[in-house]
Amino acid sequence: TLDIHPATAGHTLVVPREAVDHWTDLPDARILQATLLGTFVSRYLQNTLRPLRVTKHTIGFGVPHTHDQYVPSYVRGDTAWLYDPERMIGDIDHSALAVMRKQLAFPGSLTRYVDAKLDDLTRRLG
């Protein structure tokens, strides 16, 4: 899902459903699933938005779950805004989020491919 207060354009979250205090409290299978999904998200952001790179940050302060945040970096240092508390105070730009959501819509074939990979991983881990 897109971050409602993005640090940069395309800032995307992968949020496991389990309520945990620390990301290391997640079951191993869920950590692997989230990482695999994040790899696909990161590649998709890279191919669609063409940033210099996509950075990954695992954060979970103030909420009872972890967030893997994938932040496209267009200029060295622009992802530092991720850690500035002021980022969370501003108004939500719903129209900009709608445009980005449309631009980043996963094609159905990619969604099915990722789902199949995640299902396979889940089966293997038992």
Coordinates of C-alpha atoms in Angstrom, one line a residue:
T1 CA 0.0 0.0 0.0
L2 CA 1.2 3.6 -0.6
D3 CA 2.3 5.6 2.4
I4 CA -0.2 8.4 3.0
H5 CA 2.6 10.8 4.0
P6 CA 5.2 9.7 1.4
A7 CA 8.9 10.5 1.9
T8 CA 9.2 10.4 -1.9
A9 CA 6.9 9.6 -4.8
G10 CA 6.0 5.9 -4.8
H11 CA 6.8 5.3 -1.1
T12 CA 5.2 1.9 -0.5
L13 CA 4.5 -0.2 2.6
V14 CA 4.5 -4.0 3.1
V15 CA 2.7 -4.6 6.4
P16 CA 2.4 -8.1 7.8
R17 CA -1.0 -8.6 9.5
E18 CA 0.4 -9.9 12.8
A19 CA 0.5 -7.5 15.8
V20 CA 4.1 -7.5 17.0
D21 CA 6.2 -5.2 19.1
H22 CA 9.4 -5.9 17.1
W23 CA 9.8 -7.2 13.5
T24 CA 11.9 -10.1 14.9
D25 CA 8.7 -11.3 16.8
L26 CA 7.1 -12.2 13.5
P27 CA 7.1 -15.9 12.6
D28 CA 10.0 -16.8 10.3
A29 CA 7.6 -17.7 7.5
R30 CA 6.0 -14.3 7.6
I31 CA 9.4 -12.5 7.6
L32 CA 10.4 -14.5 4.5
Q33 CA 7.0 -13.8 2.8
A34 CA 7.2 -10.1 3.5
T35 CA 10.8 -10.0 2.2
L36 CA 9.9 -11.8 -1.0
L37 CA 6.9 -9.6 -1.5
G38 CA 9.1 -6.5 -0.9
T39 CA 11.5 -7.7 -3.5
F40 CA 8.8 -7.8 -6.1
V41 CA 7.5 -4.4 -4.9
S42 CA 11.0 -2.9 -5.1
R43 CA 11.6 -4.2 -8.6
Y44 CA 8.3 -2.9 -9.7
L45 CA 8.9 0.5 -8.3
Q46 CA 12.4 0.5 -9.9
N47 CA 11.0 -0.5 -13.3
T48 CA 8.0 1.8 -13.2
L49 CA 9.3 5.0 -11.6
R50 CA 13.0 4.7 -12.5
P51 CA 14.6 6.1 -9.3
L52 CA 18.3 5.9 -8.7
R53 CA 17.5 3.0 -6.3
V54 CA 14.7 1.8 -4.0
T55 CA 15.7 1.8 -0.3
K56 CA 14.2 -0.5 2.3
H57 CA 13.5 0.5 5.9
T58 CA 11.8 -1.7 8.5
I59 CA 10.0 0.5 11.0
G60 CA 7.3 0.0 13.5
F61 CA 7.3 2.8 16.2
G62 CA 4.0 3.8 17.7
V63 CA 2.0 1.0 16.1
P64 CA 1.6 -2.7 17.1
H65 CA 3.0 -4.1 13.8
T66 CA 6.0 -3.7 11.6
H67 CA 6.3 -1.8 8.4
D68 CA 8.7 -2.6 5.6
Q69 CA 8.9 0.6 3.7
Y70 CA 10.2 0.8 0.1
V71 CA 11.2 4.3 -0.7
P72 CA 12.3 5.3 -4.2
S73 CA 15.4 7.6 -4.1
Y74 CA 15.6 10.0 -6.9
V75 CA 18.4 12.2 -5.5
R76 CA 21.0 11.0 -2.9
G77 CA 19.7 11.8 0.6
D78 CA 16.0 12.4 -0.3
T79 CA 14.9 9.4 1.7
A80 CA 16.1 11.0 4.9
W81 CA 12.6 12.7 5.0
L82 CA 11.3 9.3 6.0
Y83 CA 12.7 9.8 9.5
D84 CA 11.5 13.4 10.0
P85 CA 8.5 13.5 12.4
E86 CA 7.2 16.6 10.5
R87 CA 6.5 14.3 7.5
M88 CA 3.5 12.9 9.4
I89 CA 1.9 16.2 10.3
G90 CA 1.0 17.6 6.9
D91 CA -2.3 17.2 5.1
I92 CA -2.8 14.1 3.0
D93 CA -2.7 14.8 -0.7
H94 CA -5.4 12.4 -1.8
S95 CA -5.3 13.4 -5.5
A96 CA -1.5 12.8 -5.7
L97 CA -2.0 9.4 -4.0
A98 CA -4.7 8.5 -6.5
V99 CA -2.5 9.4 -9.4
M100 CA 0.4 7.4 -8.0
R101 CA -1.9 4.4 -7.2
K102 CA -3.0 4.4 -10.8
Q103 CA 0.5 4.7 -12.1
L104 CA 1.7 1.8 -9.9
A105 CA -1.3 -0.5 -10.4
F106 CA 0.1 -4.0 -10.6
P107 CA -0.9 -5.8 -13.8
G108 CA -3.1 -8.9 -13.0
S109 CA -0.4 -11.2 -14.4
L110 CA 2.2 -9.9 -12.0
T111 CA -0.2 -10.1 -9.1
R112 CA -0.9 -13.7 -9.9
Y113 CA 2.8 -14.5 -10.3
V114 CA 3.7 -12.9 -6.9
D115 CA 0.7 -14.7 -5.2
A116 CA 1.9 -18.1 -6.7
K117 CA 5.5 -17.4 -5.4
L118 CA 4.2 -16.5 -2.0
D119 CA 1.9 -19.6 -1.9
D120 CA 4.8 -21.8 -2.9
L121 CA 7.0 -20.3 -0.2
T122 CA 4.2 -20.8 2.4
R123 CA 3.8 -24.5 1.4
R124 CA 7.6 -25.1 1.6
L125 CA 7.8 -23.6 5.1
G126 CA 4.9 -25.6 6.3

